[in-house]
Short mmCIF file of N, CA and C in Angstrom, two decimals:
data_model
loop_
_atom_site.label_atom_id
_atom_site.label_comp_id
_atom_site.label_asym_id
_atom_site.label_seq_id
_atom_site.Cartn_x
_atom_site.Cartn_y
_atom_site.Cartn_z
N UNK A 1137 77.22 35.78 90.36
CA UNK A 1137 77.68 36.82 91.24
C UNK A 1137 77.80 38.12 90.46
N UNK A 1138 77.46 39.19 91.12
CA UNK A 1138 77.47 40.50 90.47
C UNK A 1138 78.77 41.24 90.66
N UNK A 1139 79.67 40.73 91.49
CA UNK A 1139 80.91 41.44 91.76
C UNK A 1139 80.75 42.42 92.90
N UNK A 1140 79.62 42.44 93.54
CA UNK A 1140 79.40 43.34 94.67
C UNK A 1140 79.40 42.53 95.94
N UNK A 1141 79.80 43.15 97.00
CA UNK A 1141 79.82 42.48 98.31
C UNK A 1141 78.42 42.36 98.85
N UNK A 1142 78.33 41.87 100.05
CA UNK A 1142 77.05 41.62 100.68
C UNK A 1142 76.30 42.93 100.93
N UNK A 1143 76.98 44.04 101.05
CA UNK A 1143 76.30 45.31 101.34
C UNK A 1143 75.82 46.00 100.08
N UNK A 1144 76.25 45.56 98.93
CA UNK A 1144 75.85 46.19 97.68
C UNK A 1144 76.72 47.37 97.32
N UNK A 1145 77.77 47.63 98.09
CA UNK A 1145 78.68 48.74 97.80
C UNK A 1145 79.62 48.35 96.69
N UNK A 1146 80.21 49.33 96.07
CA UNK A 1146 81.20 49.10 95.02
C UNK A 1146 82.40 48.40 95.64
N UNK A 1147 83.04 47.45 94.93
CA UNK A 1147 84.17 46.71 95.50
C UNK A 1147 85.31 47.61 95.94
N UNK A 1148 85.57 48.71 95.24
CA UNK A 1148 86.66 49.60 95.64
C UNK A 1148 86.37 50.23 97.00
N UNK A 1149 85.10 50.53 97.25
CA UNK A 1149 84.73 51.11 98.53
C UNK A 1149 84.94 50.10 99.65
N UNK A 1150 84.61 48.83 99.39
CA UNK A 1150 84.79 47.80 100.40
C UNK A 1150 86.27 47.60 100.70
N UNK A 1151 87.10 47.57 99.65
CA UNK A 1151 88.51 47.31 99.90
C UNK A 1151 89.16 48.49 100.61
N UNK A 1152 88.71 49.72 100.30
CA UNK A 1152 89.27 50.88 100.98
C UNK A 1152 88.90 50.86 102.45
N UNK A 1153 87.69 50.43 102.75
CA UNK A 1153 87.25 50.40 104.14
C UNK A 1153 87.97 49.32 104.92
N UNK A 1154 88.50 48.31 104.23
CA UNK A 1154 89.17 47.21 104.91
C UNK A 1154 90.59 47.57 105.32
N UNK A 1155 91.18 48.65 104.76
CA UNK A 1155 92.54 49.02 105.13
C UNK A 1155 92.54 49.59 106.54
N UNK A 1156 93.46 49.12 107.37
CA UNK A 1156 93.48 49.63 108.75
C UNK A 1156 93.80 51.12 108.80
N UNK A 1157 93.04 51.84 109.66
CA UNK A 1157 93.30 53.26 109.90
C UNK A 1157 92.87 54.18 108.78
N UNK A 1158 92.14 53.65 107.81
CA UNK A 1158 91.75 54.49 106.69
C UNK A 1158 90.27 54.28 106.40
N UNK A 1159 89.57 55.37 106.13
CA UNK A 1159 88.16 55.25 105.77
C UNK A 1159 87.98 55.78 104.36
N UNK A 1160 86.90 55.44 103.71
CA UNK A 1160 86.67 55.95 102.36
C UNK A 1160 86.65 57.48 102.32
N UNK A 1161 86.20 58.13 103.37
CA UNK A 1161 86.15 59.59 103.39
C UNK A 1161 87.54 60.20 103.36
N UNK A 1162 88.55 59.50 103.89
CA UNK A 1162 89.91 60.02 103.92
C UNK A 1162 90.50 60.12 102.52
N UNK A 1163 89.99 59.31 101.60
CA UNK A 1163 90.50 59.34 100.23
C UNK A 1163 89.88 60.46 99.40
N UNK A 1164 88.80 61.02 99.85
CA UNK A 1164 88.11 62.04 99.09
C UNK A 1164 88.82 63.38 99.25
N UNK A 1165 89.21 63.96 98.13
CA UNK A 1165 89.88 65.27 98.16
C UNK A 1165 88.84 66.35 98.40
N UNK A 1166 89.22 67.41 99.13
CA UNK A 1166 88.26 68.49 99.35
C UNK A 1166 87.91 69.16 98.02
N UNK A 1167 86.67 69.54 97.89
CA UNK A 1167 86.20 70.19 96.68
C UNK A 1167 86.34 71.69 96.86
N UNK A 1168 87.04 72.32 95.93
CA UNK A 1168 87.22 73.77 96.00
C UNK A 1168 85.93 74.45 95.58
N UNK A 1169 85.47 75.35 96.42
CA UNK A 1169 84.25 76.09 96.11
C UNK A 1169 84.61 77.29 95.23
N UNK A 1170 83.77 77.61 94.28
CA UNK A 1170 84.05 78.79 93.46
C UNK A 1170 83.93 80.06 94.31
N UNK A 1171 84.66 81.11 93.94
CA UNK A 1171 84.58 82.35 94.72
C UNK A 1171 83.16 82.91 94.71
N UNK A 1172 82.78 83.55 95.80
CA UNK A 1172 81.48 84.18 95.91
C UNK A 1172 81.69 85.69 95.89
N UNK A 1173 81.19 86.34 94.84
CA UNK A 1173 81.34 87.78 94.68
C UNK A 1173 79.98 88.43 94.89
N UNK A 1174 79.97 89.52 95.64
CA UNK A 1174 78.74 90.24 95.94
C UNK A 1174 78.92 91.68 95.51
N UNK A 1175 77.96 92.20 94.76
CA UNK A 1175 78.00 93.61 94.37
C UNK A 1175 77.49 94.47 95.52
N UNK A 1176 78.26 95.48 95.88
CA UNK A 1176 77.85 96.36 96.99
C UNK A 1176 78.51 97.71 96.84
N UNK A 1177 77.92 98.75 97.43
CA UNK A 1177 78.57 100.06 97.38
C UNK A 1177 79.79 100.08 98.30
N UNK A 1178 80.89 100.54 97.76
CA UNK A 1178 82.14 100.66 98.52
C UNK A 1178 82.61 102.10 98.38
N UNK A 1179 83.01 102.68 99.49
CA UNK A 1179 83.57 104.03 99.46
C UNK A 1179 85.06 103.92 99.73
N UNK A 1180 85.83 104.47 98.83
CA UNK A 1180 87.28 104.48 99.02
C UNK A 1180 87.73 105.91 99.28
N UNK A 1181 88.75 106.00 100.11
CA UNK A 1181 89.30 107.27 100.53
C UNK A 1181 90.80 107.25 100.25
N UNK A 1182 91.31 108.34 99.76
CA UNK A 1182 92.76 108.46 99.57
C UNK A 1182 93.21 109.74 100.27
N UNK A 1183 94.20 109.60 101.15
CA UNK A 1183 94.74 110.73 101.92
C UNK A 1183 96.21 110.87 101.58
N UNK A 1184 96.58 112.06 101.10
CA UNK A 1184 97.97 112.35 100.74
C UNK A 1184 98.53 113.39 101.70
N UNK A 1185 99.56 113.01 102.42
CA UNK A 1185 100.21 113.90 103.37
C UNK A 1185 101.35 114.65 102.70
N UNK A 1186 101.58 115.88 103.15
CA UNK A 1186 102.74 116.63 102.67
C UNK A 1186 103.23 117.54 103.79
N UNK A 1187 104.48 117.89 103.71
CA UNK A 1187 105.09 118.77 104.69
C UNK A 1187 105.38 120.11 104.03
N UNK A 1188 105.25 121.17 104.80
CA UNK A 1188 105.50 122.51 104.26
C UNK A 1188 106.97 122.69 103.92
N UNK A 1189 107.82 121.93 104.57
CA UNK A 1189 109.26 122.07 104.37
C UNK A 1189 109.81 120.81 103.71
N UNK A 1190 110.56 120.99 102.64
CA UNK A 1190 111.18 119.85 101.95
C UNK A 1190 112.23 119.19 102.84
N UNK A 1191 112.78 119.97 103.78
CA UNK A 1191 113.84 119.44 104.63
C UNK A 1191 113.29 118.83 105.93
N UNK A 1192 111.99 118.68 106.01
CA UNK A 1192 111.38 118.12 107.23
C UNK A 1192 111.85 116.69 107.44
N UNK A 1193 111.97 116.33 108.68
CA UNK A 1193 112.36 114.99 109.07
C UNK A 1193 111.32 113.99 108.54
N UNK A 1194 111.74 112.96 107.80
CA UNK A 1194 110.78 111.99 107.26
C UNK A 1194 109.97 111.28 108.35
N UNK A 1195 110.50 111.26 109.56
CA UNK A 1195 109.76 110.64 110.67
C UNK A 1195 108.51 111.42 111.01
N UNK A 1196 108.50 112.72 110.69
CA UNK A 1196 107.31 113.53 110.95
C UNK A 1196 106.15 113.02 110.11
N UNK A 1197 106.39 112.81 108.81
CA UNK A 1197 105.34 112.27 107.94
C UNK A 1197 104.96 110.86 108.35
N UNK A 1198 105.93 110.06 108.77
CA UNK A 1198 105.63 108.68 109.19
C UNK A 1198 104.72 108.68 110.41
N UNK A 1199 104.99 109.56 111.37
CA UNK A 1199 104.12 109.65 112.56
C UNK A 1199 102.73 110.16 112.18
N UNK A 1200 102.68 111.13 111.29
CA UNK A 1200 101.38 111.65 110.84
C UNK A 1200 100.61 110.56 110.09
N UNK A 1201 101.30 109.76 109.30
CA UNK A 1201 100.65 108.66 108.59
C UNK A 1201 100.09 107.62 109.57
N UNK A 1202 100.78 107.40 110.67
CA UNK A 1202 100.25 106.50 111.71
C UNK A 1202 98.91 107.01 112.24
N UNK A 1203 98.80 108.32 112.39
CA UNK A 1203 97.54 108.91 112.85
C UNK A 1203 96.44 108.70 111.81
N UNK A 1204 96.78 108.85 110.54
CA UNK A 1204 95.81 108.63 109.45
C UNK A 1204 95.31 107.19 109.49
N UNK A 1205 96.22 106.24 109.66
CA UNK A 1205 95.83 104.83 109.75
C UNK A 1205 94.90 104.62 110.94
N UNK A 1206 95.26 105.18 112.08
CA UNK A 1206 94.45 105.04 113.30
C UNK A 1206 93.04 105.57 113.10
N UNK A 1207 92.90 106.76 112.53
CA UNK A 1207 91.58 107.37 112.31
C UNK A 1207 90.78 106.56 111.29
N UNK A 1208 91.45 106.07 110.27
CA UNK A 1208 90.77 105.25 109.26
C UNK A 1208 90.16 104.02 109.91
N UNK A 1209 90.94 103.32 110.70
CA UNK A 1209 90.45 102.10 111.35
C UNK A 1209 89.39 102.40 112.39
N UNK A 1210 89.51 103.54 113.08
CA UNK A 1210 88.55 103.93 114.10
C UNK A 1210 87.13 104.02 113.52
N UNK A 1211 87.03 104.47 112.28
CA UNK A 1211 85.73 104.61 111.63
C UNK A 1211 85.36 103.42 110.74
N UNK A 1212 86.05 102.31 110.93
CA UNK A 1212 85.68 101.08 110.23
C UNK A 1212 86.27 100.92 108.85
N UNK A 1213 87.27 101.71 108.53
CA UNK A 1213 87.92 101.59 107.24
C UNK A 1213 89.00 100.53 107.26
N UNK A 1214 89.31 100.03 106.11
CA UNK A 1214 90.36 99.03 105.96
C UNK A 1214 91.45 99.62 105.06
N UNK A 1215 92.67 99.61 105.54
CA UNK A 1215 93.79 100.14 104.77
C UNK A 1215 94.05 99.18 103.61
N UNK A 1216 93.97 99.72 102.40
CA UNK A 1216 94.20 98.92 101.20
C UNK A 1216 95.64 99.05 100.72
N UNK A 1217 96.19 100.25 100.86
CA UNK A 1217 97.57 100.48 100.39
C UNK A 1217 98.15 101.72 101.07
N UNK A 1218 99.46 101.67 101.25
CA UNK A 1218 100.22 102.85 101.68
C UNK A 1218 101.41 102.94 100.73
N UNK A 1219 101.46 104.06 100.02
CA UNK A 1219 102.56 104.30 99.08
C UNK A 1219 103.17 105.65 99.44
N UNK A 1220 104.38 105.61 99.98
CA UNK A 1220 105.02 106.84 100.43
C UNK A 1220 104.20 107.45 101.55
N UNK A 1221 103.73 108.68 101.35
CA UNK A 1221 102.93 109.37 102.36
C UNK A 1221 101.46 109.42 101.95
N UNK A 1222 101.03 108.44 101.16
CA UNK A 1222 99.64 108.39 100.70
C UNK A 1222 99.00 107.08 101.12
N UNK A 1223 97.83 107.20 101.71
CA UNK A 1223 97.07 106.03 102.17
C UNK A 1223 95.81 105.90 101.34
N UNK A 1224 95.47 104.67 100.97
CA UNK A 1224 94.20 104.37 100.33
C UNK A 1224 93.46 103.39 101.23
N UNK A 1225 92.20 103.72 101.54
CA UNK A 1225 91.41 102.88 102.43
C UNK A 1225 90.04 102.62 101.82
N UNK A 1226 89.42 101.52 102.25
CA UNK A 1226 88.09 101.16 101.77
C UNK A 1226 87.13 101.06 102.94
N UNK A 1227 85.93 101.54 102.72
CA UNK A 1227 84.83 101.47 103.69
C UNK A 1227 83.69 100.74 103.00
N UNK A 1228 83.07 99.81 103.71
CA UNK A 1228 81.95 99.07 103.14
C UNK A 1228 82.33 97.70 102.64
N UNK A 1229 83.56 97.28 102.84
CA UNK A 1229 83.99 95.96 102.38
C UNK A 1229 83.42 94.88 103.30
N UNK A 1230 83.57 95.06 104.59
CA UNK A 1230 83.04 94.09 105.55
C UNK A 1230 81.58 94.36 105.87
N UNK A 1231 81.20 95.61 105.96
CA UNK A 1231 79.83 96.00 106.25
C UNK A 1231 79.50 97.24 105.44
N UNK A 1232 78.46 97.15 104.64
CA UNK A 1232 78.10 98.27 103.77
C UNK A 1232 77.38 99.38 104.51
N UNK A 1233 76.98 99.14 105.75
CA UNK A 1233 76.20 100.12 106.50
C UNK A 1233 76.96 101.43 106.66
N UNK A 1234 76.39 102.51 106.17
CA UNK A 1234 76.92 103.87 106.34
C UNK A 1234 78.36 104.03 105.87
N UNK A 1235 78.76 103.31 104.83
CA UNK A 1235 80.16 103.38 104.36
C UNK A 1235 80.55 104.80 103.96
N UNK A 1236 79.69 105.50 103.24
CA UNK A 1236 80.01 106.86 102.82
C UNK A 1236 80.17 107.81 104.00
N UNK A 1237 79.26 107.72 104.94
CA UNK A 1237 79.33 108.58 106.13
C UNK A 1237 80.57 108.28 106.96
N UNK A 1238 80.86 106.99 107.13
CA UNK A 1238 82.04 106.61 107.93
C UNK A 1238 83.32 107.08 107.27
N UNK A 1239 83.39 106.99 105.94
CA UNK A 1239 84.58 107.44 105.22
C UNK A 1239 84.77 108.95 105.38
N UNK A 1240 83.69 109.71 105.28
CA UNK A 1240 83.80 111.16 105.42
C UNK A 1240 84.07 111.57 106.86
N UNK A 1241 83.51 110.85 107.82
CA UNK A 1241 83.84 111.13 109.23
C UNK A 1241 85.33 110.87 109.49
N UNK A 1242 85.84 109.79 108.91
CA UNK A 1242 87.27 109.50 109.05
C UNK A 1242 88.09 110.62 108.41
N UNK A 1243 87.68 111.07 107.23
CA UNK A 1243 88.40 112.13 106.53
C UNK A 1243 88.43 113.41 107.37
N UNK A 1244 87.30 113.78 107.94
CA UNK A 1244 87.26 114.98 108.77
C UNK A 1244 88.11 114.82 110.03
N UNK A 1245 88.08 113.63 110.62
CA UNK A 1245 88.92 113.37 111.81
C UNK A 1245 90.40 113.45 111.45
N UNK A 1246 90.75 113.02 110.26
CA UNK A 1246 92.15 113.08 109.81
C UNK A 1246 92.59 114.54 109.65
N UNK A 1247 91.73 115.35 109.03
CA UNK A 1247 92.06 116.78 108.86
C UNK A 1247 92.20 117.44 110.23
N UNK A 1248 91.27 117.17 111.14
CA UNK A 1248 91.35 117.76 112.50
C UNK A 1248 92.61 117.30 113.22
N UNK A 1249 92.96 116.04 113.09
CA UNK A 1249 94.17 115.52 113.73
C UNK A 1249 95.40 116.22 113.18
N UNK A 1250 95.40 116.50 111.87
CA UNK A 1250 96.51 117.23 111.27
C UNK A 1250 96.63 118.63 111.84
N UNK A 1251 95.49 119.28 112.04
CA UNK A 1251 95.51 120.62 112.63
C UNK A 1251 96.04 120.59 114.06
N UNK A 1252 95.61 119.60 114.84
CA UNK A 1252 96.11 119.47 116.22
C UNK A 1252 97.59 119.13 116.23
N UNK A 1253 98.01 118.29 115.29
CA UNK A 1253 99.42 117.90 115.19
C UNK A 1253 100.28 119.13 115.00
N UNK A 1254 99.83 120.01 114.12
CA UNK A 1254 100.58 121.24 113.84
C UNK A 1254 100.60 122.14 115.07
N UNK A 1255 99.45 122.29 115.73
CA UNK A 1255 99.37 123.16 116.90
C UNK A 1255 100.22 122.63 118.06
N UNK A 1256 100.19 121.32 118.29
CA UNK A 1256 100.92 120.72 119.41
C UNK A 1256 102.43 120.70 119.18
N UNK A 1257 102.83 120.43 117.97
CA UNK A 1257 104.26 120.20 117.71
C UNK A 1257 104.92 121.32 116.90
N UNK A 1258 104.09 122.21 116.38
CA UNK A 1258 104.65 123.30 115.57
C UNK A 1258 105.16 122.83 114.22
N UNK A 1259 104.76 121.64 113.80
CA UNK A 1259 105.21 121.10 112.52
C UNK A 1259 104.07 121.17 111.52
N UNK A 1260 104.34 121.69 110.37
CA UNK A 1260 103.31 121.87 109.34
C UNK A 1260 103.22 120.61 108.48
N UNK A 1261 102.16 119.85 108.73
CA UNK A 1261 101.86 118.69 107.90
C UNK A 1261 100.44 118.88 107.41
N UNK A 1262 100.25 118.85 106.11
CA UNK A 1262 98.90 119.00 105.58
C UNK A 1262 98.47 117.71 104.92
N UNK A 1263 97.17 117.58 104.77
CA UNK A 1263 96.62 116.38 104.14
C UNK A 1263 95.53 116.79 103.16
N UNK A 1264 95.57 116.18 102.01
CA UNK A 1264 94.52 116.35 101.01
C UNK A 1264 93.82 115.01 100.89
N UNK A 1265 92.49 115.04 100.89
CA UNK A 1265 91.73 113.78 100.92
C UNK A 1265 90.69 113.78 99.82
N UNK A 1266 90.56 112.62 99.18
CA UNK A 1266 89.53 112.40 98.16
C UNK A 1266 88.73 111.17 98.55
N UNK A 1267 87.43 111.19 98.25
CA UNK A 1267 86.56 110.04 98.54
C UNK A 1267 85.63 109.81 97.36
N UNK A 1268 85.38 108.55 97.08
CA UNK A 1268 84.48 108.18 95.98
C UNK A 1268 83.77 106.88 96.32
N UNK A 1269 82.49 106.82 95.96
CA UNK A 1269 81.69 105.61 96.17
C UNK A 1269 81.32 105.04 94.82
N UNK A 1270 81.42 103.72 94.72
CA UNK A 1270 81.00 103.02 93.51
C UNK A 1270 80.53 101.62 93.89
N UNK A 1271 79.71 101.06 93.06
CA UNK A 1271 79.30 99.67 93.26
C UNK A 1271 80.47 98.80 92.81
N UNK A 1272 80.88 97.90 93.68
CA UNK A 1272 82.04 97.05 93.40
C UNK A 1272 81.73 95.62 93.77
N UNK A 1273 82.43 94.72 93.13
CA UNK A 1273 82.31 93.31 93.49
C UNK A 1273 83.26 93.03 94.64
N UNK A 1274 82.72 92.43 95.70
CA UNK A 1274 83.50 92.09 96.88
C UNK A 1274 83.45 90.59 97.07
N UNK A 1275 84.61 89.99 97.15
CA UNK A 1275 84.70 88.54 97.38
C UNK A 1275 84.48 88.29 98.86
N UNK A 1276 83.45 87.51 99.17
CA UNK A 1276 83.03 87.32 100.55
C UNK A 1276 83.27 85.92 101.08
N UNK A 1277 83.87 85.03 100.31
CA UNK A 1277 84.00 83.63 100.74
C UNK A 1277 85.27 83.35 101.52
N UNK A 1278 86.14 84.30 101.62
CA UNK A 1278 87.38 84.08 102.38
C UNK A 1278 87.29 84.86 103.68
N UNK A 1279 88.21 84.59 104.58
CA UNK A 1279 88.22 85.29 105.86
C UNK A 1279 88.55 86.77 105.71
N UNK A 1280 89.16 87.14 104.59
CA UNK A 1280 89.55 88.52 104.34
C UNK A 1280 88.89 88.99 103.05
N UNK A 1281 87.73 89.65 103.13
CA UNK A 1281 87.04 90.06 101.90
C UNK A 1281 87.93 90.94 101.04
N UNK A 1282 87.77 90.83 99.74
CA UNK A 1282 88.59 91.64 98.84
C UNK A 1282 87.73 92.27 97.76
N UNK A 1283 88.15 93.44 97.32
CA UNK A 1283 87.47 94.15 96.24
C UNK A 1283 88.07 93.68 94.92
N UNK A 1284 87.23 93.49 93.93
CA UNK A 1284 87.71 93.06 92.62
C UNK A 1284 88.77 94.05 92.12
N UNK A 1285 89.89 93.55 91.61
CA UNK A 1285 90.96 94.44 91.13
C UNK A 1285 90.49 95.43 90.07
N UNK A 1286 89.58 95.02 89.19
CA UNK A 1286 89.08 95.94 88.17
C UNK A 1286 88.32 97.10 88.77
N UNK A 1287 87.48 96.80 89.77
CA UNK A 1287 86.72 97.87 90.44
C UNK A 1287 87.65 98.78 91.23
N UNK A 1288 88.66 98.19 91.87
CA UNK A 1288 89.63 98.99 92.63
C UNK A 1288 90.34 99.98 91.69
N UNK A 1289 90.72 99.52 90.51
CA UNK A 1289 91.42 100.40 89.56
C UNK A 1289 90.51 101.54 89.08
N UNK A 1290 89.24 101.24 88.84
CA UNK A 1290 88.31 102.29 88.40
C UNK A 1290 88.12 103.34 89.48
N UNK A 1291 87.94 102.89 90.72
CA UNK A 1291 87.76 103.84 91.82
C UNK A 1291 89.04 104.64 92.03
N UNK A 1292 90.18 103.99 91.93
CA UNK A 1292 91.47 104.67 92.12
C UNK A 1292 91.66 105.79 91.09
N UNK A 1293 91.21 105.58 89.87
CA UNK A 1293 91.33 106.62 88.84
C UNK A 1293 90.52 107.86 89.22
N UNK A 1294 89.33 107.66 89.76
CA UNK A 1294 88.51 108.79 90.20
C UNK A 1294 89.18 109.49 91.38
N UNK A 1295 89.72 108.71 92.32
CA UNK A 1295 90.40 109.29 93.47
C UNK A 1295 91.60 110.14 93.02
N UNK A 1296 92.35 109.64 92.05
CA UNK A 1296 93.50 110.40 91.53
C UNK A 1296 93.06 111.74 90.96
N UNK A 1297 91.97 111.74 90.19
CA UNK A 1297 91.46 112.99 89.60
C UNK A 1297 91.02 113.96 90.69
N UNK A 1298 90.31 113.45 91.68
CA UNK A 1298 89.85 114.32 92.78
C UNK A 1298 91.03 114.87 93.57
N UNK A 1299 91.97 114.01 93.88
CA UNK A 1299 93.12 114.42 94.69
C UNK A 1299 93.96 115.48 93.99
N UNK A 1300 94.01 115.43 92.67
CA UNK A 1300 94.77 116.43 91.90
C UNK A 1300 94.18 117.83 92.08
N UNK A 1301 92.89 117.90 92.41
CA UNK A 1301 92.22 119.19 92.60
C UNK A 1301 92.08 119.61 94.05
N UNK A 1302 92.42 118.73 94.97
CA UNK A 1302 92.21 119.00 96.39
C UNK A 1302 93.24 119.97 96.95
N UNK A 1303 92.77 120.93 97.67
CA UNK A 1303 93.64 121.86 98.39
C UNK A 1303 94.12 121.19 99.67
N UNK A 1304 95.23 121.67 100.24
CA UNK A 1304 95.67 121.11 101.53
C UNK A 1304 94.59 121.28 102.60
N UNK A 1305 94.49 120.26 103.42
CA UNK A 1305 93.53 120.22 104.54
C UNK A 1305 92.08 120.34 104.10
N UNK A 1306 91.78 119.75 102.95
CA UNK A 1306 90.40 119.70 102.48
C UNK A 1306 90.03 118.26 102.13
N UNK A 1307 88.73 118.04 102.04
CA UNK A 1307 88.20 116.74 101.65
C UNK A 1307 87.34 116.96 100.41
N UNK A 1308 87.68 116.31 99.32
CA UNK A 1308 86.86 116.35 98.11
C UNK A 1308 86.17 115.01 97.96
N UNK A 1309 84.85 115.04 97.85
CA UNK A 1309 84.08 113.82 97.67
C UNK A 1309 83.37 113.89 96.33
N UNK A 1310 83.33 112.78 95.63
CA UNK A 1310 82.63 112.74 94.35
C UNK A 1310 81.13 112.87 94.59
N UNK A 1311 80.40 113.19 93.53
CA UNK A 1311 78.95 113.29 93.62
C UNK A 1311 78.30 111.98 94.02
N UNK A 1312 78.99 110.86 93.82
CA UNK A 1312 78.43 109.55 94.19
C UNK A 1312 78.40 109.35 95.69
N UNK A 1313 79.23 110.08 96.43
CA UNK A 1313 79.28 109.93 97.89
C UNK A 1313 78.16 110.74 98.55
N UNK A 1314 77.87 111.91 98.04
CA UNK A 1314 76.97 112.84 98.74
C UNK A 1314 75.58 112.28 99.02
N UNK A 1315 74.96 111.48 98.15
CA UNK A 1315 73.63 110.94 98.51
C UNK A 1315 73.68 109.98 99.71
N UNK A 1316 74.85 109.48 100.03
CA UNK A 1316 74.98 108.52 101.13
C UNK A 1316 75.23 109.19 102.47
N UNK A 1317 75.43 110.49 102.45
CA UNK A 1317 75.77 111.19 103.68
C UNK A 1317 74.52 111.55 104.47
N UNK A 1318 74.65 111.51 105.75
CA UNK A 1318 73.55 111.92 106.61
C UNK A 1318 73.44 113.43 106.65
N UNK A 1319 72.50 113.91 107.42
CA UNK A 1319 72.26 115.36 107.50
C UNK A 1319 73.34 116.09 108.30
N UNK A 1320 74.30 115.36 108.83
CA UNK A 1320 75.34 115.96 109.66
C UNK A 1320 76.49 116.55 108.85
N UNK A 1321 76.37 116.51 107.54
CA UNK A 1321 77.44 117.02 106.67
C UNK A 1321 76.96 118.23 105.91
N UNK A 1322 77.86 119.18 105.75
CA UNK A 1322 77.59 120.33 104.89
C UNK A 1322 78.38 120.11 103.61
N UNK A 1323 77.68 120.03 102.51
CA UNK A 1323 78.32 119.73 101.24
C UNK A 1323 78.27 120.97 100.36
N UNK A 1324 79.40 121.32 99.79
CA UNK A 1324 79.48 122.45 98.87
C UNK A 1324 79.87 121.91 97.50
N UNK A 1325 79.12 122.33 96.50
CA UNK A 1325 79.45 121.93 95.13
C UNK A 1325 80.59 122.78 94.61
N UNK A 1326 81.50 122.16 93.88
CA UNK A 1326 82.62 122.90 93.29
C UNK A 1326 82.42 123.07 91.81
#
């Protein structure tokens, strides 16, 4: 005798199959798949709100920030972080199509919304916006794609530099964004 049953299966498999209510497949632990990272162009946008008056009601900035979030999502952006009155968003994480154009359209919509907010309510809220595009690794195997933390930090450093130079109610885009823009944008070199 070889120690195998009539089917030729391993004895442990036969004994597992003989237990009531249990199959050999039930004993198999799920195999964790390694993360799947894809390199793709991602455009990140940072919008910093400020009020002309230091004594302004903090709810004014909170309401204005809600508008920034709304406009960001309207153009397909994903909010990555909100710190105080500053929002950071990513375009191109779920779909790389027209990420640069969508980010700049969102930025322009945010500036216009700020102007309307001031006209309608008489409250001075300004926004400075920076945008930068870079090739980043995006994890695509989970239900919520994520940008590699290292790439996020590199893009954030560029956004910080741009934002430091941005005037109120302006959009500064790095040179990496401009080749991705359609003919509907007027770009001025600084």
